[in-house]
Tab-separated table of C-alpha atoms in Angstrom:
chain	number	residue	atom	x	y	z
Z	23	MET	CA	160.419	23.295	90.274
Z	24	ASN	CA	161.057	24.888	93.634
Z	25	CYS	CA	158.434	24.859	96.811
Z	26	THR	CA	156.831	28.104	95.754
Z	27	HIS	CA	155.465	26.681	92.058
Z	28	ALA	CA	154.989	22.484	93.933
Z	29	GLN	CA	152.887	24.049	96.693
Z	30	GLU	CA	150.458	26.260	94.445
Z	31	ARG	CA	149.836	22.354	92.238
Z	32	PHE	CA	149.127	20.633	95.249
Z	33	ALA	CA	145.699	21.482	95.179
Z	34	ASP	CA	145.569	19.641	91.470
Z	35	VAL	CA	147.618	16.702	92.752
Z	36	PHE	CA	145.215	16.288	95.390
Z	37	ASP	CA	142.123	16.548	93.613
Z	38	GLY	CA	143.849	13.887	90.736
Z	39	ARG	CA	143.379	17.017	88.506
Z	40	LEU	CA	146.600	17.223	87.183
Z	41	ALA	CA	148.622	16.001	84.098
Z	42	ALA	CA	150.682	13.238	84.825
Z	43	ALA	CA	153.906	14.766	83.753
Z	44	ASP	CA	153.459	17.444	86.479
Z	45	THR	CA	152.629	15.656	89.208
Z	46	ALA	CA	155.673	13.482	88.191
Z	47	GLU	CA	157.533	16.425	88.594
Z	48	VAL	CA	155.296	17.271	92.396
Z	49	ARG	CA	156.725	14.199	93.885
Z	50	ALA	CA	160.368	14.877	92.758
Z	51	HIS	CA	160.348	18.150	94.124
Z	52	LEU	CA	159.172	16.137	97.540
Z	53	ALA	CA	161.660	13.519	97.253
Z	54	SER	CA	164.370	16.322	98.022
Z	55	CYS	CA	162.413	18.829	99.889
Z	56	PRO	CA	161.634	17.476	103.762
Z	57	ASP	CA	159.260	21.198	104.091
Z	58	CYS	CA	157.488	20.432	101.369
Z	59	GLN	CA	157.042	17.222	102.450
Z	60	ARG	CA	155.847	18.324	106.089
Z	61	GLU	CA	153.244	20.719	104.096
Z	62	TYR	CA	151.664	18.355	101.687
Z	63	SER	CA	151.800	15.648	104.405
Z	64	ALA	CA	149.521	17.490	106.843
Z	65	LEU	CA	147.242	19.195	104.209
Z	66	ALA	CA	146.813	15.577	102.852
Z	67	ARG	CA	145.897	14.700	106.360
Z	68	THR	CA	143.583	17.153	107.145
Z	69	LEU	CA	142.034	16.071	103.511
Z	70	ALA	CA	141.572	12.421	104.868
Z	71	ALA	CA	140.138	13.969	107.687
Z	72	LEU	CA	137.803	15.589	106.146
Z	73	ASP	CA	136.120	12.559	103.468
Z	74	ALA	CA	135.992	10.463	106.298
Z	75	LEU	CA	133.771	12.384	107.800
Z	76	PRO	CA	130.131	10.971	107.106
Z	77	ASP	CA	127.603	11.991	105.821
Z	78	ALA	CA	124.500	13.099	107.563
Z	79	ARG	CA	121.139	11.786	106.176
Z	80	PRO	CA	118.284	14.098	106.968
Z	81	GLY	CA	115.136	13.153	108.306
Z	82	PRO	CA	111.510	11.897	106.795
Z	83	ALA	CA	110.784	15.233	106.801
Z	84	LEU	CA	112.434	17.196	104.608
Z	85	ARG	CA	110.808	14.568	101.430
Z	86	LYS	CA	107.382	14.794	102.906
Z	87	ASN	CA	107.749	18.717	102.525
Z	88	PHE	CA	109.370	18.412	99.770
Z	89	TYR	CA	106.435	16.372	97.772
Z	90	ALA	CA	103.660	18.920	99.686
Z	91	MET	CA	104.930	21.986	98.139
Z	92	LEU	CA	105.226	19.729	94.775
Z	93	GLU	CA	101.407	18.971	94.763
Z	94	GLU	CA	100.746	22.519	96.168
Z	95	GLU	CA	102.559	24.110	93.521
Z	96	LYS	CA	101.226	21.830	91.003
Z	97	ASN	CA	97.296	22.524	91.900
Z	98	SER	CA	98.527	26.369	92.214
Z	99	ALA	CA	99.749	25.864	88.452
Z	100	ALA	CA	96.523	23.638	87.193
Z	101	SER	CA	94.816	27.223	88.236
Z	102	VAL	CA	96.922	29.152	86.819
Z	103	ALA	CA	96.363	27.288	83.391
Z	104	ALA	CA	92.107	26.781	84.284
Z	105	ALA	CA	92.515	31.387	84.671
Z	106	THR	CA	93.754	31.142	81.377
Z	107	ALA	CA	91.680	28.627	80.073
Z	108	ARG	CA	88.593	31.297	81.285
Z	109	HIS	CA	90.325	34.419	79.997
Z	110	ARG	CA	90.581	33.400	76.825
Z	111	HIS	CA	86.752	32.196	76.787
Z	112	HIS	CA	86.053	35.478	77.743
Z	113	ALA	CA	87.779	37.110	75.257
Z	114	ARG	CA	85.955	34.729	72.735
Z	115	VAL	CA	82.836	35.742	74.133
Z	116	SER	CA	84.042	39.461	73.658
Z	117	LEU	CA	84.887	39.247	70.154
Z	118	TRP	CA	81.521	37.291	69.482
Z	119	ARG	CA	79.467	40.265	71.355
Z	120	TRP	CA	81.486	43.364	69.666
Z	121	ILE	CA	82.297	42.228	65.952
Z	122	LEU	CA	81.107	38.388	65.554
Z	123	ALA	CA	77.180	39.424	66.858
Z	124	PRO	CA	76.884	42.903	65.196
Z	125	ALA	CA	78.442	40.968	61.492
Z	126	ALA	CA	75.671	38.105	61.735
Z	127	ALA	CA	72.740	40.619	62.718
Z	128	GLY	CA	73.944	42.903	59.836
Z	129	VAL	CA	73.727	39.723	57.882
Z	130	LEU	CA	70.655	38.475	58.946
Z	131	ALA	CA	69.316	42.154	57.803
Z	132	LEU	CA	70.075	42.358	55.006
Z	133	GLY	CA	68.974	38.615	54.041
Z	134	GLY	CA	65.807	39.858	55.666
Z	135	PHE	CA	65.794	43.173	53.592
Z	136	LEU	CA	66.442	41.318	50.203
Z	137	LEU	CA	64.315	38.654	50.720
Z	138	GLY	CA	61.493	41.506	51.769
Z	139	THR	CA	61.957	43.591	48.324
Z	140	ARG	CA	61.771	40.665	46.415
Z	141	PHE	CA	58.342	38.161	48.031
Z	142	ALA	CA	56.453	40.995	50.596
Z	143	THR	CA	53.131	41.888	48.998
Z	144	PRO	CA	52.889	45.442	48.982
Z	145	ALA	CA	50.723	47.302	51.411
Z	146	PRO	CA	47.337	47.632	51.046
Z	147	ALA	CA	45.856	51.013	49.937
Z	148	PRO	CA	43.026	52.235	50.802
Z	149	ALA	CA	40.074	51.341	48.666
Z	150	PRO	CA	38.977	54.028	46.185
Z	151	GLY	CA	36.357	55.771	47.054
Z	152	LEU	CA	36.333	55.889	50.601
Z	153	ASP	CA	35.928	59.283	51.881
Z	154	PRO	CA	38.791	60.582	53.928
Z	155	ALA	CA	36.893	60.356	57.948
Z	156	THR	CA	36.767	56.493	56.783
Z	157	ALA	CA	40.596	56.265	55.480
Z	158	ARG	CA	41.238	57.254	58.837
Z	159	ILE	CA	39.343	55.116	60.738
Z	160	ILE	CA	40.535	51.935	58.362
Z	161	ALA	CA	44.336	53.157	59.550
Z	162	ASP	CA	44.019	53.674	62.631
Z	163	LEU	CA	42.378	50.155	63.382
Z	164	GLN	CA	45.082	48.953	60.999
Z	165	ALA	CA	48.064	50.364	63.166
Z	166	ARG	CA	46.186	48.782	66.670
Z	167	VAL	CA	46.134	45.791	65.134
Z	168	ASP	CA	49.418	45.948	64.333
Z	169	SER	CA	50.533	46.716	67.892
Z	170	VAL	CA	48.504	43.881	69.219
Z	171	GLY	CA	50.575	42.152	66.869
Z	172	GLN	CA	53.586	43.510	68.309
Z	173	LEU	CA	52.867	42.582	71.870
Z	174	VAL	CA	51.375	39.223	71.267
Z	175	GLY	CA	54.899	38.299	69.151
Z	176	MET	CA	57.200	40.099	71.601
Z	177	SER	CA	55.267	38.266	75.109
Z	178	LEU	CA	55.528	35.017	73.016
Z	179	LEU	CA	59.077	35.482	72.902
Z	180	GLN	CA	59.622	34.166	76.881
Z	181	GLN	CA	58.352	30.880	75.509
Z	182	ARG	CA	60.314	30.647	72.665
Z	183	SER	CA	63.550	28.683	72.867
Z	184	THR	CA	66.985	30.436	73.789
Z	185	SER	CA	68.161	30.706	69.691
Z	186	GLU	CA	64.714	31.804	68.610
Z	187	ARG	CA	65.076	35.126	70.980
Z	188	LEU	CA	68.635	35.770	70.545
Z	189	GLN	CA	67.803	35.414	66.602
Z	190	THR	CA	64.302	37.771	67.790
Z	191	VAL	CA	66.307	40.137	69.125
Z	192	LEU	CA	68.964	40.456	65.922
Z	193	ALA	CA	66.233	41.152	64.604
Z	194	THR	CA	65.246	44.222	66.263
Z	195	LEU	CA	68.418	45.840	64.932
Z	196	ASP	CA	67.251	46.432	61.206
Z	197	LYS	CA	64.559	48.127	62.399
Z	198	LYS	CA	65.682	51.954	62.547
Z	199	ASN	CA	62.938	53.228	64.344
Z	200	PRO	CA	61.365	51.065	66.404
Z	201	ASP	CA	58.549	51.837	68.912
Z	202	GLN	CA	58.762	52.322	71.800
Z	203	LYS	CA	57.049	48.596	72.687
Z	204	VAL	CA	60.147	46.630	70.920
Z	205	ILE	CA	62.418	49.130	73.062
Z	206	SER	CA	60.856	48.221	76.438
Z	207	ASP	CA	60.531	44.443	75.258
Z	208	LEU	CA	64.257	44.734	74.867
Z	209	ILE	CA	64.404	46.690	78.206
Z	210	GLY	CA	62.614	43.480	79.852
Z	211	LEU	CA	64.623	40.999	78.473
Z	212	LEU	CA	67.691	42.327	79.321
Z	213	ALA	CA	66.337	42.432	82.974
Z	214	LEU	CA	64.962	39.027	83.262
Z	215	ASP	CA	65.586	36.858	80.250
Z	216	PRO	CA	67.561	33.926	81.746
Z	217	SER	CA	70.049	33.549	79.057
Z	218	THR	CA	73.617	35.933	79.802
Z	219	ASN	CA	74.029	35.809	75.937
Z	220	VAL	CA	69.933	36.983	75.390
Z	221	ARG	CA	70.303	39.229	78.359
Z	222	LEU	CA	74.138	40.393	75.818
Z	223	SER	CA	72.462	40.595	73.328
Z	224	ALA	CA	69.395	42.365	74.051
Z	225	LEU	CA	71.932	45.308	75.666
Z	226	ASP	CA	73.869	45.378	72.284
Z	227	ALA	CA	70.409	46.226	70.460
Z	228	LEU	CA	70.073	49.072	72.677
Z	229	TYR	CA	73.037	50.721	71.674
Z	230	PRO	CA	71.567	52.254	68.978
Z	231	HIS	CA	69.052	53.585	71.161
Z	232	ALA	CA	71.529	54.780	74.133
Z	233	ASN	CA	70.521	58.367	72.996
Z	234	GLN	CA	66.902	57.524	74.494
Z	235	PRO	CA	65.980	58.225	78.093
Z	236	ILE	CA	64.032	55.848	78.591
Z	237	VAL	CA	66.815	53.727	77.774
Z	238	ARG	CA	68.950	54.586	79.553
Z	239	SER	CA	66.952	54.731	82.816
Z	240	GLY	CA	65.833	51.294	81.427
Z	241	VAL	CA	69.477	50.164	81.947
Z	242	LEU	CA	70.570	51.752	84.790
Z	243	ALA	CA	67.249	50.211	86.880
Z	244	THR	CA	67.852	46.336	85.091
Z	245	LEU	CA	71.794	47.081	86.768
Z	246	PRO	CA	71.443	46.535	90.488
Z	247	ARG	CA	69.305	43.576	90.126
Z	248	GLU	CA	71.595	41.320	87.575
Z	249	GLN	CA	74.054	38.964	89.052
Z	250	ASN	CA	76.459	38.009	86.058
Z	251	PRO	CA	79.659	39.992	85.934
Z	252	LEU	CA	80.009	39.867	82.008
Z	253	VAL	CA	76.463	41.352	81.877
Z	254	LEU	CA	77.562	44.108	84.879
Z	255	VAL	CA	80.681	45.431	83.052
Z	256	ALA	CA	79.014	45.276	79.636
Z	257	MET	CA	76.040	47.382	81.306
Z	258	ILE	CA	78.310	49.210	82.954
Z	259	ASP	CA	80.197	49.920	79.469
Z	260	PHE	CA	77.033	50.949	78.450
Z	261	LEU	CA	76.228	53.678	80.682
Z	262	VAL	CA	79.513	55.361	80.324
Z	263	ALA	CA	80.017	55.418	77.003
Z	264	ALA	CA	75.777	56.775	76.614
Z	265	ARG	CA	77.477	59.472	79.058
Z	266	ASP	CA	74.802	58.770	81.437
Z	267	ARG	CA	75.922	60.732	84.868
Z	268	GLU	CA	72.563	59.638	86.640
Z	269	ALA	CA	74.600	56.327	86.875
Z	270	ALA	CA	77.229	57.972	88.769
Z	271	PRO	CA	76.025	57.357	92.114
Z	272	GLU	CA	74.784	53.571	91.191
Z	273	LEU	CA	78.714	52.993	90.077
Z	274	GLU	CA	79.880	54.291	93.005
Z	275	LYS	CA	77.915	51.587	95.565
Z	276	ILE	CA	79.270	48.712	92.964
Z	277	VAL	CA	82.474	49.839	93.910
Z	278	ARG	CA	82.405	50.189	97.684
Z	279	ASN	CA	80.339	46.756	97.903
Z	280	GLU	CA	82.969	44.206	98.284
Z	281	THR	CA	80.890	41.422	98.136
Z	282	ILE	CA	80.494	41.816	93.875
Z	283	ASP	CA	83.357	40.424	92.019
Z	284	GLN	CA	86.753	42.177	91.676
Z	285	GLY	CA	86.267	42.843	87.406
Z	286	VAL	CA	83.118	44.241	88.150
Z	287	ARG	CA	84.522	46.504	90.666
Z	288	GLU	CA	87.363	47.965	88.860
Z	289	ALA	CA	85.290	48.797	85.505
Z	290	ALA	CA	83.262	50.927	87.763
Z	291	LYS	CA	85.731	52.401	88.968
Z	292	ARG	CA	87.236	53.261	85.531
Z	293	GLY	CA	83.689	54.409	83.920
Z	294	LEU	CA	83.207	57.018	87.172
Z	295	ALA	CA	86.594	58.601	86.090
Z	296	GLN	CA	85.114	59.192	82.656
Z	297	LEU	CA	82.047	60.287	84.000
E	271	MET	CA	121.452	7.320	97.264
E	272	VAL	CA	118.080	6.613	99.395
E	273	ASN	CA	115.645	6.272	96.260
E	274	SER	CA	112.144	5.263	97.281
E	275	ALA	CA	110.632	7.802	94.850
E	276	PRO	CA	106.177	8.435	95.804
E	277	ASP	CA	104.385	7.621	92.289
E	278	ALA	CA	103.682	10.511	91.374
E	279	VAL	CA	108.047	10.532	89.356
E	280	ASP	CA	107.610	8.678	86.320
E	281	SER	CA	109.758	5.789	86.157
E	282	ALA	CA	110.907	6.722	82.632
E	283	THR	CA	112.574	9.665	84.268
E	284	ASP	CA	115.395	7.823	85.574
E	285	THR	CA	117.299	7.972	81.837
E	286	LEU	CA	116.944	11.832	81.641
E	287	SER	CA	119.932	13.492	82.746
E	288	ASP	CA	119.385	16.400	85.365
E	289	HIS	CA	119.782	19.179	82.822
E	290	GLU	CA	117.229	17.407	80.679
E	291	LEU	CA	114.522	16.774	83.978
E	292	MET	CA	115.339	20.493	84.922
E	293	LEU	CA	114.512	21.538	81.815
E	294	ALA	CA	111.069	19.365	81.697
E	295	VAL	CA	110.386	20.923	84.952
E	296	ARG	CA	111.072	25.534	83.493
E	297	ASP	CA	108.663	23.756	81.043
E	298	GLY	CA	105.574	22.692	83.255
E	299	GLU	CA	106.205	19.243	83.906
E	300	LEU	CA	106.777	19.219	87.797
E	301	ASP	CA	106.832	16.019	88.656
E	302	ALA	CA	110.154	15.653	87.130
E	303	LEU	CA	110.947	17.882	89.792
E	304	GLY	CA	110.368	14.689	92.184
E	305	GLU	CA	113.337	12.865	90.357
E	306	LEU	CA	115.577	15.505	90.809
E	307	PHE	CA	114.937	15.826	94.539
E	308	GLU	CA	115.310	12.181	94.744
E	309	ARG	CA	118.614	12.053	92.972
E	310	HIS	CA	120.343	14.955	94.560
E	311	HIS	CA	118.652	15.419	98.543
E	312	GLY	CA	121.141	14.084	100.261
E	313	PRO	CA	124.240	15.275	98.981
E	314	LEU	CA	122.757	18.862	99.115
E	315	TYR	CA	121.673	18.335	102.583
E	316	GLY	CA	125.469	17.057	103.343
E	317	PHE	CA	126.770	20.173	102.315
E	318	LEU	CA	124.623	22.194	104.183
E	319	VAL	CA	124.996	20.549	107.520
E	320	LYS	CA	128.923	21.027	106.680
E	321	LEU	CA	128.894	24.447	105.639
E	322	THR	CA	125.650	25.511	109.308
E	323	GLY	CA	126.666	23.164	111.633
E	324	GLN	CA	123.159	22.393	112.251
E	325	ARG	CA	121.186	19.555	111.299
E	326	THR	CA	117.906	21.545	111.593
E	327	ALA	CA	118.953	24.155	109.486
E	328	ALA	CA	120.307	22.357	106.840
E	329	GLU	CA	116.904	21.300	106.157
E	330	ASP	CA	115.028	24.375	106.023
E	331	ILE	CA	117.214	25.543	104.131
E	332	ALA	CA	117.326	22.384	101.286
E	333	GLN	CA	113.837	23.068	101.542
E	334	THR	CA	114.674	26.178	100.595
E	335	VAL	CA	116.149	25.528	97.831
E	336	PHE	CA	114.292	23.072	95.687
E	337	GLN	CA	111.424	25.830	96.977
E	338	ARG	CA	113.287	28.316	95.018
E	339	MET	CA	114.039	25.779	92.019
E	340	LEU	CA	109.927	25.571	91.372
E	341	LYS	CA	109.586	29.338	91.821
E	342	TYR	CA	112.194	30.418	89.343
E	343	ARG	CA	112.213	27.117	87.147
E	344	HIS	CA	111.981	29.724	83.822
E	345	THR	CA	115.317	30.902	84.734
E	346	TYR	CA	117.158	27.746	84.216
E	347	ARG	CA	119.234	28.164	80.958
E	348	ASP	CA	119.424	26.047	78.486
E	349	ASP	CA	123.180	26.040	78.804
E	350	GLY	CA	123.115	25.646	82.479
E	351	SER	CA	124.595	22.855	84.821
E	352	PHE	CA	121.554	21.608	87.145
E	353	THR	CA	124.735	21.050	89.941
E	354	ALA	CA	126.106	24.480	89.853
E	355	TRP	CA	122.662	25.690	89.819
E	356	MET	CA	121.862	23.993	92.963
E	357	TYR	CA	124.824	24.832	94.626
E	358	HIS	CA	124.470	28.201	93.503
E	359	LEU	CA	121.061	28.685	95.314
E	360	GLY	CA	122.042	26.410	98.291
E	361	ARG	CA	124.869	29.146	99.488
E	362	ARG	CA	122.228	32.018	98.501
E	363	CYS	CA	119.779	30.281	100.824
E	364	ALA	CA	122.418	29.752	103.430
E	365	ALA	CA	123.261	33.211	103.219
E	366	ASP	CA	119.754	34.998	103.512
E	367	HIS	CA	119.743	31.981	106.515
E	368	PHE	CA	122.714	33.583	108.193
E	369	ARG	CA	121.895	37.421	107.575
E	370	LYS	CA	117.687	35.920	108.831
E	371	ASN	CA	119.311	34.603	112.013
E	372	ASN	CA	121.885	36.877	112.732
E	373	ALA	CA	123.899	34.215	113.312
E	374	ALA	CA	127.585	32.779	112.173
E	375	PRO	CA	127.189	28.306	111.701
E	376	ALA	CA	127.525	26.737	115.069
E	377	ALA	CA	130.598	25.291	115.247
E	378	THR	CA	129.635	21.894	116.752
E	379	ASP	CA	126.799	20.656	117.195
E	380	PRO	CA	126.522	17.947	119.472
E	381	SER	CA	123.449	16.228	118.542
E	382	GLN	CA	125.870	15.484	115.177
E	383	LEU	CA	127.903	13.332	117.727
E	384	GLN	CA	125.357	10.735	117.261
E	385	ASP	CA	126.013	10.540	114.185
E	386	HIS	CA	129.441	10.090	114.036
E	387	ALA	CA	129.592	6.530	115.219
E	388	ASP	CA	131.569	4.126	112.683
E	389	ASP	CA	131.973	0.674	112.069
E	390	THR	CA	135.489	0.351	114.154
E	391	PRO	CA	135.328	-1.776	116.242
E	392	HIS	CA	136.978	-0.967	119.486
E	393	ALA	CA	134.713	1.692	121.857
E	394	GLY	CA	137.941	3.388	122.560
E	395	ASP	CA	138.789	4.236	118.620
E	396	ARG	CA	134.855	4.866	117.793
E	397	ALA	CA	135.464	7.579	120.604
E	398	ALA	CA	138.468	8.575	119.289
E	399	THR	CA	137.189	8.685	115.769
E	400	ARG	CA	134.100	10.750	116.941
E	401	ASP	CA	136.212	13.273	118.811
E	402	ASP	CA	137.967	13.032	115.815
E	403	HIS	CA	135.115	14.512	113.815
E	404	ALA	CA	134.041	16.489	116.485
E	405	LEU	CA	137.406	18.822	116.022
E	406	LEU	CA	137.404	19.036	112.176
E	407	HIS	CA	133.678	20.065	112.388
E	408	SER	CA	134.866	22.843	115.192
E	409	ALA	CA	138.047	24.015	112.842
E	410	LEU	CA	135.326	23.864	109.862
E	411	GLY	CA	133.234	25.726	112.333
E	412	ARG	CA	135.612	28.574	112.260
E	413	LEU	CA	136.697	29.279	108.958
E	414	ASP	CA	134.725	32.235	107.614
E	415	ARG	CA	131.709	30.666	105.742
E	416	ASP	CA	133.481	31.958	102.019
E	417	ASP	CA	136.063	29.672	103.512
E	418	ARG	CA	134.014	26.928	103.926
E	419	GLU	CA	131.708	27.107	101.147
E	420	VAL	CA	134.737	26.800	98.771
E	421	LEU	CA	136.348	24.419	100.397
E	422	LEU	CA	132.684	21.516	100.741
E	423	LEU	CA	131.862	22.138	97.083
E	424	SER	CA	135.852	21.232	95.996
E	425	ARG	CA	135.779	18.330	97.904
E	426	PHE	CA	132.502	16.973	98.510
E	427	GLN	CA	130.244	18.237	95.424
E	428	GLU	CA	131.791	16.159	92.711
E	429	LEU	CA	132.274	19.471	91.164
E	430	SER	CA	134.404	20.939	88.461
E	431	PHE	CA	136.550	23.905	89.537
E	432	ALA	CA	134.765	25.962	86.463
E	433	GLU	CA	130.993	24.831	88.069
E	434	ILE	CA	132.364	26.264	91.427
E	435	ALA	CA	133.997	29.174	90.164
E	436	ALA	CA	130.295	29.837	87.842
E	437	ILE	CA	128.636	29.111	91.432
E	438	LEU	CA	131.283	31.917	93.215
E	439	GLU	CA	130.846	33.918	90.772
E	440	CYS	CA	134.484	34.087	90.383
E	441	SER	CA	137.505	33.150	88.005
E	442	VAL	CA	138.220	29.265	87.761
E	443	GLY	CA	142.080	30.371	89.197
E	444	ALA	CA	140.628	33.031	91.654
E	445	ALA	CA	138.473	29.557	92.391
E	446	LYS	CA	141.638	27.222	92.730
E	447	VAL	CA	143.336	29.878	95.281
E	448	ARG	CA	140.255	30.014	97.120
E	449	ALA	CA	140.337	26.794	98.032
E	450	HIS	CA	143.624	26.165	98.280
E	451	ARG	CA	143.795	28.495	100.886
E	452	ALA	CA	141.119	27.216	102.787
E	453	LEU	CA	142.519	24.483	103.066
E	454	ARG	CA	145.327	25.625	104.765
E	455	GLU	CA	143.240	27.599	107.034
E	456	LEU	CA	141.464	24.525	108.174
E	457	ARG	CA	145.049	22.011	108.163
E	458	ASP	CA	146.184	24.653	111.014
E	459	THR	CA	142.991	25.325	112.342
E	460	TYR	CA	142.088	21.165	112.931
E	461	PHE	CA	145.468	20.497	114.413
E	462	GLN	CA	145.559	23.711	116.833
E	463	LEU	CA	142.733	22.057	117.928
E	464	GLN	CA	144.285	18.900	118.155
E	465	LYS	CA	146.983	20.094	119.867
E	466	GLU	CA	144.899	22.152	122.830
E	467	LYS	CA	143.067	18.684	123.355
E	468	LEU	CA	146.367	16.930	124.424
E	469	THR	CA	147.534	19.463	126.399
């Protein structure tokens, strides 16, 4: 072994990572080479001095700061998990709103139709022998009675439970041409009902009638009163789907209002772009 | 090793390896990082003090290393070595620190000298030892940062050269050559300083 080879292996000898046979070879060379002995000795002394350097110990602040940071991260991670759960809940609500609720309404309507055709009593025909003028008066009276019945029914709506109100709203879906009273009651529910689900269902029930100006202006008039971001976004979607350009100023107000939920403002911004 | 972990650290984690603990952290069990902190913050801090020559900077950098462990926990690999990863982050954080402060490490931090007191019975010997440690710190401070890093990693941190090579992002052979070259540099500077002190 020459000096170069021996010195190349010093580091491994110091680390104790060299095989015993190789170490013995290096030591044999050292025994016969004063230059390499000096080199080895100087390096060994330097390493010994280096290894003798005492370990510095950190102050208590390092541990304190570390655990404070860990707590903060845990809280932050918990917040993210909660936000994710909220998002999933929102997705489930959306699924209910857009797929399950209309499907349920369809099933209810079909059931109602089948029951009606099977058990409903036929409408009373005008008694034979009445003159046309009398028949018209009777028909007019019948219409008024029906209208009063509808009015009373919708007024009583507010006194029912949330699920009953929901069922009533869903029942309107099977009416292809509900009269204006039903429409205005739906708008009334959208504006005033305390339940978010009822308001959302009322809005869903109004979708088939979005072509009517009174429906669009009713939803637009209700928009500034609404506080719930979920309902607000649904109303914005409604107005945009109805291509109601009169909604643009109201949407601009929402976009500019920094106190309103960010998601709502973004929906309004998107809506404005589509309008 | 100081081991006064707060209650938050589950005693069940004591038996887990560093790698298992870090995988748990990666999977969301953030408390497991407490055990890793207790195991490693001392050696990491010691490495950083020798690397920077500054206690305050070493504390700041060590704090940043654990902060980055949390931040980048998702990047920890299944086949990773926790210690190698920690020192990899450590040298990155130290490089950021030097870049931010636009300064080379201090040769010797005078406040360090108080920590060098040892058990030598005679005052004269203690003073000589303190002086010797101060000289070595000065010599370390005069090395290139890369040389200082490889030397400290190879001597103090119980890392294999394969792990050191991974930390330095070079081959095992290159890591060995660099470590040996750094040792020779340190020897030259250290002996030179000793000579200057005597004259």
